[in-house]
Coordinates of C-alpha atoms in Angstrom, one line a residue:
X29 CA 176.9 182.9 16.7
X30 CA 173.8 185.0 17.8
X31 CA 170.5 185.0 16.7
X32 CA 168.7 188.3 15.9
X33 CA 165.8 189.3 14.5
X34 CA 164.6 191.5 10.9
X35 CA 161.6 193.2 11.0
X36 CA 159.7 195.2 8.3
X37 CA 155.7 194.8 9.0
X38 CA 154.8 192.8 6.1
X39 CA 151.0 193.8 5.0
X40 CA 150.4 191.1 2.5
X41 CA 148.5 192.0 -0.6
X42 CA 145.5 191.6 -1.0
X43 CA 143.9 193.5 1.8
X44 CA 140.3 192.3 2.5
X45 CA 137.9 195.6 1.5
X46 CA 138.4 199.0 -0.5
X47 CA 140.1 201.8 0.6
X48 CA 140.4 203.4 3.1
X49 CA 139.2 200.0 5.4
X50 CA 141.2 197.1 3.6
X51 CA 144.9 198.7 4.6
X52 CA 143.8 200.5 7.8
X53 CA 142.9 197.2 9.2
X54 CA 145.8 195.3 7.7
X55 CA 148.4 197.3 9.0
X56 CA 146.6 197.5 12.5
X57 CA 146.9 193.5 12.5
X58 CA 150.6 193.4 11.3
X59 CA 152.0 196.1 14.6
X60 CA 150.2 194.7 17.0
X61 CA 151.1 190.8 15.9
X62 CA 154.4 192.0 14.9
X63 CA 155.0 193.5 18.7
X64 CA 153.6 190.3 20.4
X65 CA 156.3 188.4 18.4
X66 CA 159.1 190.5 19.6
X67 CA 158.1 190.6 23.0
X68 CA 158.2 186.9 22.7
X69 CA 161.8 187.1 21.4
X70 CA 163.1 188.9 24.1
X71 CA 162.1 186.1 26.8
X72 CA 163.4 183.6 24.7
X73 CA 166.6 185.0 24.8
X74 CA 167.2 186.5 20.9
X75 CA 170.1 189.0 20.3
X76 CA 168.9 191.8 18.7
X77 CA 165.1 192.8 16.9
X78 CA 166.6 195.1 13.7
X79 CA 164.0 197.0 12.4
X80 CA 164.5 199.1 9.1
X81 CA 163.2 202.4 7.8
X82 CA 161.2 201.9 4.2
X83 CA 159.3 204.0 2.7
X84 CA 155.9 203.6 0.4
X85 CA 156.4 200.1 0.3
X86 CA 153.2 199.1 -0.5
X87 CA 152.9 195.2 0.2
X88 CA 156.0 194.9 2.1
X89 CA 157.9 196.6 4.6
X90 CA 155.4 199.2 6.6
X91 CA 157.8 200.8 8.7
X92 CA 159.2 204.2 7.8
X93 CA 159.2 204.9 11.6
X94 CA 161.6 202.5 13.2
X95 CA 162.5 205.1 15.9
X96 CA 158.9 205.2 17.3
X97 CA 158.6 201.3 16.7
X98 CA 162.1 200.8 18.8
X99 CA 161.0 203.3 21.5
X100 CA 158.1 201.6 22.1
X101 CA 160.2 198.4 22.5
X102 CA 162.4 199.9 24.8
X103 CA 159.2 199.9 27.2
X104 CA 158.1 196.6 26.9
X105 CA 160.7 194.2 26.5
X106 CA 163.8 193.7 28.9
X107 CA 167.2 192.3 27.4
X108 CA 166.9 192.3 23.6
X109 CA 169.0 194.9 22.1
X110 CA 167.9 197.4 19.7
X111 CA 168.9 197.8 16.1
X112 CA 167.8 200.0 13.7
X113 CA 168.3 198.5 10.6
X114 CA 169.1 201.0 8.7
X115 CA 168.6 204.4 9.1
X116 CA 168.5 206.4 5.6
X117 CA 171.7 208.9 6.2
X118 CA 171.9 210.9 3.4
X119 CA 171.5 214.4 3.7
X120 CA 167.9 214.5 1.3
X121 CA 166.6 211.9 4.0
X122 CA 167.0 213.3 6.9
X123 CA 169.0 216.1 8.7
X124 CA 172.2 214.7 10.7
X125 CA 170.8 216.5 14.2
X126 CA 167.5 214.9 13.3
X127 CA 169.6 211.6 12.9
X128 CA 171.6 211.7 16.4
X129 CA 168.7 213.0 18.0
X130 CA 166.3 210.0 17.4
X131 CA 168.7 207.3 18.1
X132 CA 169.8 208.8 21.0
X133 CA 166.5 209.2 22.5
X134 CA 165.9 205.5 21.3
X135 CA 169.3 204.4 23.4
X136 CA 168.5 206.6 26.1
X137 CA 164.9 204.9 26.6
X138 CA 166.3 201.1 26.5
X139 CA 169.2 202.2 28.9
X140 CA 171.9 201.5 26.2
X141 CA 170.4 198.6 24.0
X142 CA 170.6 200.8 20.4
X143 CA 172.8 199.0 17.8
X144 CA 172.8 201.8 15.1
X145 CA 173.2 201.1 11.3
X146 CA 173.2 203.6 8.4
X147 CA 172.1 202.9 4.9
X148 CA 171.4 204.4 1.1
X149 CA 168.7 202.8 0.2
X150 CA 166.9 202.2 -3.2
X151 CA 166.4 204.2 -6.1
X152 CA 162.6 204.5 -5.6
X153 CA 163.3 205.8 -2.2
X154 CA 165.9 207.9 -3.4
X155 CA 164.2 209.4 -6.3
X156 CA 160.9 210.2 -4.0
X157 CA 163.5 212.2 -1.7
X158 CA 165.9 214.1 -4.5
X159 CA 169.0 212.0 -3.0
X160 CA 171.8 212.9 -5.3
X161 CA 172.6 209.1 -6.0
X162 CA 175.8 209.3 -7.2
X163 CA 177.0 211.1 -4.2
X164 CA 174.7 209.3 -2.0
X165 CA 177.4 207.1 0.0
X166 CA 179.8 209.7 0.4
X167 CA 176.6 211.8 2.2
X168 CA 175.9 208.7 4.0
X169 CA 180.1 208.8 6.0
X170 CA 179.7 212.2 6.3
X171 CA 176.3 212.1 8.0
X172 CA 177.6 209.2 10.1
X173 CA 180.9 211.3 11.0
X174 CA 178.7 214.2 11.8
X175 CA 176.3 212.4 14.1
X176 CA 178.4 210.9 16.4
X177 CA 180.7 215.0 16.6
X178 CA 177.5 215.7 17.8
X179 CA 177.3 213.3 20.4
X180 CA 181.2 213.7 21.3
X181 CA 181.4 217.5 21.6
X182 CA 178.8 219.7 23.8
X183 CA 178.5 222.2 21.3
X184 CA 179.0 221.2 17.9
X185 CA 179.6 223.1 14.9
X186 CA 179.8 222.3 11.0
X187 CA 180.2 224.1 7.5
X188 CA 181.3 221.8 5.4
X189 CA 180.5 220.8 1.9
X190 CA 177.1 218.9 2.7
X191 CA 176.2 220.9 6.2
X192 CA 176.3 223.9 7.1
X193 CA 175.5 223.4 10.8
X194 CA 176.0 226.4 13.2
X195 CA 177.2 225.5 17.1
X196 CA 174.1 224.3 19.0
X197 CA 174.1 221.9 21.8
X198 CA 172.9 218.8 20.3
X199 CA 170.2 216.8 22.9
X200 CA 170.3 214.4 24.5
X201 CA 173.3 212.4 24.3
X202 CA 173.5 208.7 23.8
X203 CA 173.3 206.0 26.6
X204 CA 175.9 204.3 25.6
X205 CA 179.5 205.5 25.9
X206 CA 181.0 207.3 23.5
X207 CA 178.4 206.2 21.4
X208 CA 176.2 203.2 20.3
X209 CA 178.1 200.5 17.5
X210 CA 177.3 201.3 13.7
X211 CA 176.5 199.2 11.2
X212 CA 176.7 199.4 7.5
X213 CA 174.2 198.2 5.1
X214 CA 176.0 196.5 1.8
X215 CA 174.1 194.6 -1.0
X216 CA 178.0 194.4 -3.0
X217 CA 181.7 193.5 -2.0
X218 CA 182.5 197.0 -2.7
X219 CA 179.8 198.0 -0.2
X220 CA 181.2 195.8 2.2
X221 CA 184.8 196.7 1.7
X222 CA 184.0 199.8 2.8
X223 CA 182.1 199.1 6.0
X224 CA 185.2 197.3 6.7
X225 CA 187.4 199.9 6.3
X226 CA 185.1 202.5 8.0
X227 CA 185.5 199.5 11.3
X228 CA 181.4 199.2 11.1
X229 CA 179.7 196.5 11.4
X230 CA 178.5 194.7 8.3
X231 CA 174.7 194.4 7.6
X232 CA 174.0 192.3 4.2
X233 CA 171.7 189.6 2.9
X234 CA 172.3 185.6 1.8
X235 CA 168.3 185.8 0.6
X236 CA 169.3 185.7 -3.0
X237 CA 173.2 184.6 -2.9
X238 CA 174.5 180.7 -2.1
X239 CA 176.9 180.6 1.2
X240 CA 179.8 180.3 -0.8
X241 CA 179.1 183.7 -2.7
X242 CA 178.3 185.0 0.8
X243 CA 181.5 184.5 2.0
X244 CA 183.4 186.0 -0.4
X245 CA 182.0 189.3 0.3
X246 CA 182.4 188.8 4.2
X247 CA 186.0 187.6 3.6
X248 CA 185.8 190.9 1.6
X249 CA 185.0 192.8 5.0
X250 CA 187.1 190.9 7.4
X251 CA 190.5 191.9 4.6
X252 CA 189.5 195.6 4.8
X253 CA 189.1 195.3 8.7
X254 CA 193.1 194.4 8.8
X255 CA 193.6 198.2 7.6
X256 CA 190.3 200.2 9.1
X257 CA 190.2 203.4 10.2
X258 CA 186.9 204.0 11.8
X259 CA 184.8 206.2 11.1
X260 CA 183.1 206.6 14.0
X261 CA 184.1 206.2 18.0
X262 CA 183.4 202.6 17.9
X263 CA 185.3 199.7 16.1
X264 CA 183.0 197.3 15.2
X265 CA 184.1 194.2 13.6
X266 CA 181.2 192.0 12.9
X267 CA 179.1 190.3 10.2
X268 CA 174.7 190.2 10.5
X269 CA 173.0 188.8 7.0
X270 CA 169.5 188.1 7.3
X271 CA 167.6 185.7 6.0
X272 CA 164.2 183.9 5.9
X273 CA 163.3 181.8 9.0
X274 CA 160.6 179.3 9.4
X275 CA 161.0 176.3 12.5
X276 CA 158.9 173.9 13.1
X277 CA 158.2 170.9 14.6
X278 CA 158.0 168.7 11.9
X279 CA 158.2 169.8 7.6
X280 CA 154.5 168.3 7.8
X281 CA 153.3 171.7 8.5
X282 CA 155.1 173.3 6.1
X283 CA 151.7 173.2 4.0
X284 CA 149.5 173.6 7.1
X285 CA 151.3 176.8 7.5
X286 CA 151.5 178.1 4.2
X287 CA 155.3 178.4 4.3
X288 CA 156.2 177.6 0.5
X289 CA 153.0 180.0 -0.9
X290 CA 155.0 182.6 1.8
X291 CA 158.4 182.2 0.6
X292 CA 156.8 182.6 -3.4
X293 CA 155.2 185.8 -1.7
X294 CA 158.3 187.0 -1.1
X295 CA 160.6 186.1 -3.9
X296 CA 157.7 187.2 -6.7
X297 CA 156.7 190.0 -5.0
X298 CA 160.3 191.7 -4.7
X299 CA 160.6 191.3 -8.6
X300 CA 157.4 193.0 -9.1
X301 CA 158.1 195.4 -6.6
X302 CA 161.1 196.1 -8.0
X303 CA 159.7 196.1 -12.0
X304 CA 157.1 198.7 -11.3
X305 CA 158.9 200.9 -8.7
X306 CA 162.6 200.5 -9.0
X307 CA 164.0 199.7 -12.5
X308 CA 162.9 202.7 -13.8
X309 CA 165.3 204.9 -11.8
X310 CA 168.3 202.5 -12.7
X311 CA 171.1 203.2 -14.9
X312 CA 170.8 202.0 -18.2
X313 CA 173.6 199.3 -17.6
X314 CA 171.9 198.1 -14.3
X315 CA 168.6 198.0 -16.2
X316 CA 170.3 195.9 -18.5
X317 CA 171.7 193.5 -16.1
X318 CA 168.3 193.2 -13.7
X319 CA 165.6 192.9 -15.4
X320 CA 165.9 189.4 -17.3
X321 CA 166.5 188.3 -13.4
X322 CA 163.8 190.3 -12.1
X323 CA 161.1 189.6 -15.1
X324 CA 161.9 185.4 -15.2
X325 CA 161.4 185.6 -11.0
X326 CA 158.1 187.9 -11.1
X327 CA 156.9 185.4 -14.0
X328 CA 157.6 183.0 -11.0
X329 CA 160.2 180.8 -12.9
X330 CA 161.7 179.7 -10.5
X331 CA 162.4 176.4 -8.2
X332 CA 161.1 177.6 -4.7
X333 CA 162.8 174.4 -2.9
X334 CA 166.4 175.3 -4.4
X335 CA 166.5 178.3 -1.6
X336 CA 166.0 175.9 1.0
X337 CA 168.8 173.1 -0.6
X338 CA 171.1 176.1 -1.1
X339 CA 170.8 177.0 2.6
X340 CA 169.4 180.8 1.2
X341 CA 167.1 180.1 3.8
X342 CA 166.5 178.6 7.0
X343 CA 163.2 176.8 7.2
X344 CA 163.1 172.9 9.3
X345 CA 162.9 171.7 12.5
X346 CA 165.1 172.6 15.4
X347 CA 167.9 170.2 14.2
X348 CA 167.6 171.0 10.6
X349 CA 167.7 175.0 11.3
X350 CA 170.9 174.4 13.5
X351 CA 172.4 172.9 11.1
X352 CA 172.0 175.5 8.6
X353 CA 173.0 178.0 11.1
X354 CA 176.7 176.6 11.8
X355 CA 176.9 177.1 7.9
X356 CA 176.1 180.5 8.5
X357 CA 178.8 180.4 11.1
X358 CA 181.2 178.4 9.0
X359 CA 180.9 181.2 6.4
X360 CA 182.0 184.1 8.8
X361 CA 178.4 185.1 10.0
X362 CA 178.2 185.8 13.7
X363 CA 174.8 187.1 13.6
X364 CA 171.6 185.6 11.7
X365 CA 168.7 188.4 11.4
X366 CA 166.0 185.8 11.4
X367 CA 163.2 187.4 8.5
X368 CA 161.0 185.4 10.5
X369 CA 157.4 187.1 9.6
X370 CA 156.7 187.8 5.8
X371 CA 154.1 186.8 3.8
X372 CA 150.9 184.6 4.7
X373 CA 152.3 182.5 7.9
X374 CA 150.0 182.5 10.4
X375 CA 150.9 184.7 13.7
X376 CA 150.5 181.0 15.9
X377 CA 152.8 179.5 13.3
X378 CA 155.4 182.7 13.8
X379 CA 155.0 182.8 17.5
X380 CA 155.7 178.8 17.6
X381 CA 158.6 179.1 15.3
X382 CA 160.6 181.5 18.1
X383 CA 159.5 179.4 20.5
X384 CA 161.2 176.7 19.1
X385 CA 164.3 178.5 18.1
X386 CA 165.0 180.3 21.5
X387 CA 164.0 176.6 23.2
X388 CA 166.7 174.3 21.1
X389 CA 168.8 176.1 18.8
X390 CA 170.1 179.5 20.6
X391 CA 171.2 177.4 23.9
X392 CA 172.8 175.1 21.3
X393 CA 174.4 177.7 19.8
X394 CA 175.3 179.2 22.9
X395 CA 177.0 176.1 24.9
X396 CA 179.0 175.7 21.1
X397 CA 180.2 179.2 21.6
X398 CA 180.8 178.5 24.9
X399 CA 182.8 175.3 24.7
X400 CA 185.1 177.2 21.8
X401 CA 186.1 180.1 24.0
X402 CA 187.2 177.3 26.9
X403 CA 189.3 176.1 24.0
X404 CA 190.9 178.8 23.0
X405 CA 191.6 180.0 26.6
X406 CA 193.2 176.7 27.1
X407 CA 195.3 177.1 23.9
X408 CA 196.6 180.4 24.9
X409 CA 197.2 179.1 28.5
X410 CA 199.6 175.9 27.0
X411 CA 200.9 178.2 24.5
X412 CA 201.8 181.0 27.4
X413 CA 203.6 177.9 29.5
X414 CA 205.5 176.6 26.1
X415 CA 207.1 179.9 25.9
X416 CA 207.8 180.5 29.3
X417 CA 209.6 176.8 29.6
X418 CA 211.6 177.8 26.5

């Protein structure tokens, strides 16, 4: 199993001074810390650094650009691949030229790093954009499927019932060849049935779901593989869920480095976030079945330490956090989007806990990969000889 990263640019609330000064200077902190971190990733060997694309997010998540944010990656940092994590597709968002020319630009800069996955978002986002909700995943395929025409053909050309796209020459073309793997965000089974049946790679969460719920929806995914018919030029059959990450040296600095107050930071402020922005532009039935949830965890009801029994989240030392990661593996993950800056940790504290990660846990995890590929080239081997004695 791999290790990658998730990034949105926290900016904590409150910001110290009125506006304008408070935010500027907040957000000016979060990049650069949050670019040091990533750097840092790369030498220790992490996976993939996904970062998404949210918009007026106050408190959390202040990235709507994660092209500019993964092009400037591509300049500084050697091996780690690229993901953006998601990309809004629908039509309201963003044009499908605009789509395939950004991430190919992105893949083209990094030499073929780009891991490329499409999304719907949230209502608030949507309702900010005029995104025709109920439609909003069937523009989301068709974006997809017009994005990579345009990287297949020379000229491409399109009048269809959500583009009406006369034949340009689309620039420039991907890295990558045909095209770089997509990835579906999915918060449901239904979601992820679908990535699965589309062959894209699976993007979902274990934040607020035990492992055992989580694999039902990846076993879900991995049943609608059996059957896919891809969407795209590239069959991609694999599982990233992201999750909070904290490692350190000893659960003594757990309060040193303000981990729990984070992790209340995160789970309150999502069910305020989601009470004042997003319930509003819910269906009545989804109103119905959110808010008690949302209103008991924003009144902070809530046992913080039950996330980390559950294995929600990954916090520990070195040999604690590998632990939880083969349950991750266990449960059909083969990649773990470490959410590995949010709230109030200090940057030392963040830098020290991928430190620790890419120094005990991802060579762990590596030599156990390792050591079950020898085994199950040995297996073939004595099953090939079996069959030939026969």
């Amino acid at each position: 199993m791999e290790l990658g990263l998730l990034y949105e640019i926290d900016v904590p609330q409150p910001w110290a001074g009125e506006h304008p000064w408070g935010q500027r200077t907040a957000e000016r902190a979060a990049y650069r810390e949050c670019i040091e971190q990533i750097v840092l990733a790369d030498r220790m060997a992490f996976d993939t650094v996904w970062c998404v694309e949210h918009h007026f997010r106050e408190n959390r998540s202040h990235m709507p650009c994660n092209e500019a944010v993964l092009a400037a990656l591509s300049q500084i940092t050697k091996d780690i691949k690229l993901g953006f994590g998601v990309t809004l597709a629908p039509h309201e968002f963003i044009h499908p030229a605009r789509l395939a020319e950004k991430v190919a630009t992105v893949d083209l800069l990094s030499l073929g790093r780009v891991q490329w996955g499409v999304g719907r978002s949230t209502p608030m986002e949507q309702a900010a954009f005029k995104v025709d909700r109920d439609r909003s995943r069937e523009k989301m395929r068709a974006a997809a499927r017009s994005v990579v025409g345009m990287w297949a053909t020379d000229y491409y050309e399109e009048h269809s019932e959500f583009l009406d796209f006369p034949r340009r020459m689309v620039t420039p073309k991907p890295y990558q060849f045909p095209h770089p793997p997509v990835w579906m965000a999915a918060t449901n089974a239904g979601s992820a049935e679908q990535a699965g049946r589309d062959g894209l790679g699976l993007l979902c969460f274990a934040i607020m779901q035990p492992l055992d719920k989580l694999k039902e929806v990846i076993d879900v995914y991995r049943e609608a593989q059996k059957s896919a018919r891809p969407l795209t030029g590239v069959h991609t059959n694999k599982v990233g869920v992201y999750t909070l990450v904290h490692c350190t040296e000893s659960r003594t600095k757990f309060e040193q480095n303000r981990l729990w107050d984070s992790m209340w930071w995160w789970y309150k402020g999502l069910a305020e976030f989601t009470l004042k922005w997003e319930l509003a532009e819910m269906a009545k039935a989804d109103q119905d079945r959110v808010f008690p949830l949302m209103e008991k965890q924003a009144r902070g009801e809530f046992d913080i330490t039950h996330f980390d029994r559950e294995d929600m989240v990954i916090v520990g030392t070195p040999e604690e956090c590998l632990k939880k990661f083969l349950h991750y593996e266990e449960a059909g993950v083969d990649q773990v989007l470490c959410y590995i800056n949010f709230g109030y940790l200090p940057h030392e504290a963040v830098l020290k806990s991928i430190e620790l990660l890419g120094t005990y846990v991802i060579p762990e995890l590596k030599k156990r990969g390792a050591c079950r590929m020898a085994d199950g080239l040995e297996a073939s081997i004595r099953s090939a000889e079996a069959r030939a004695a026969e």
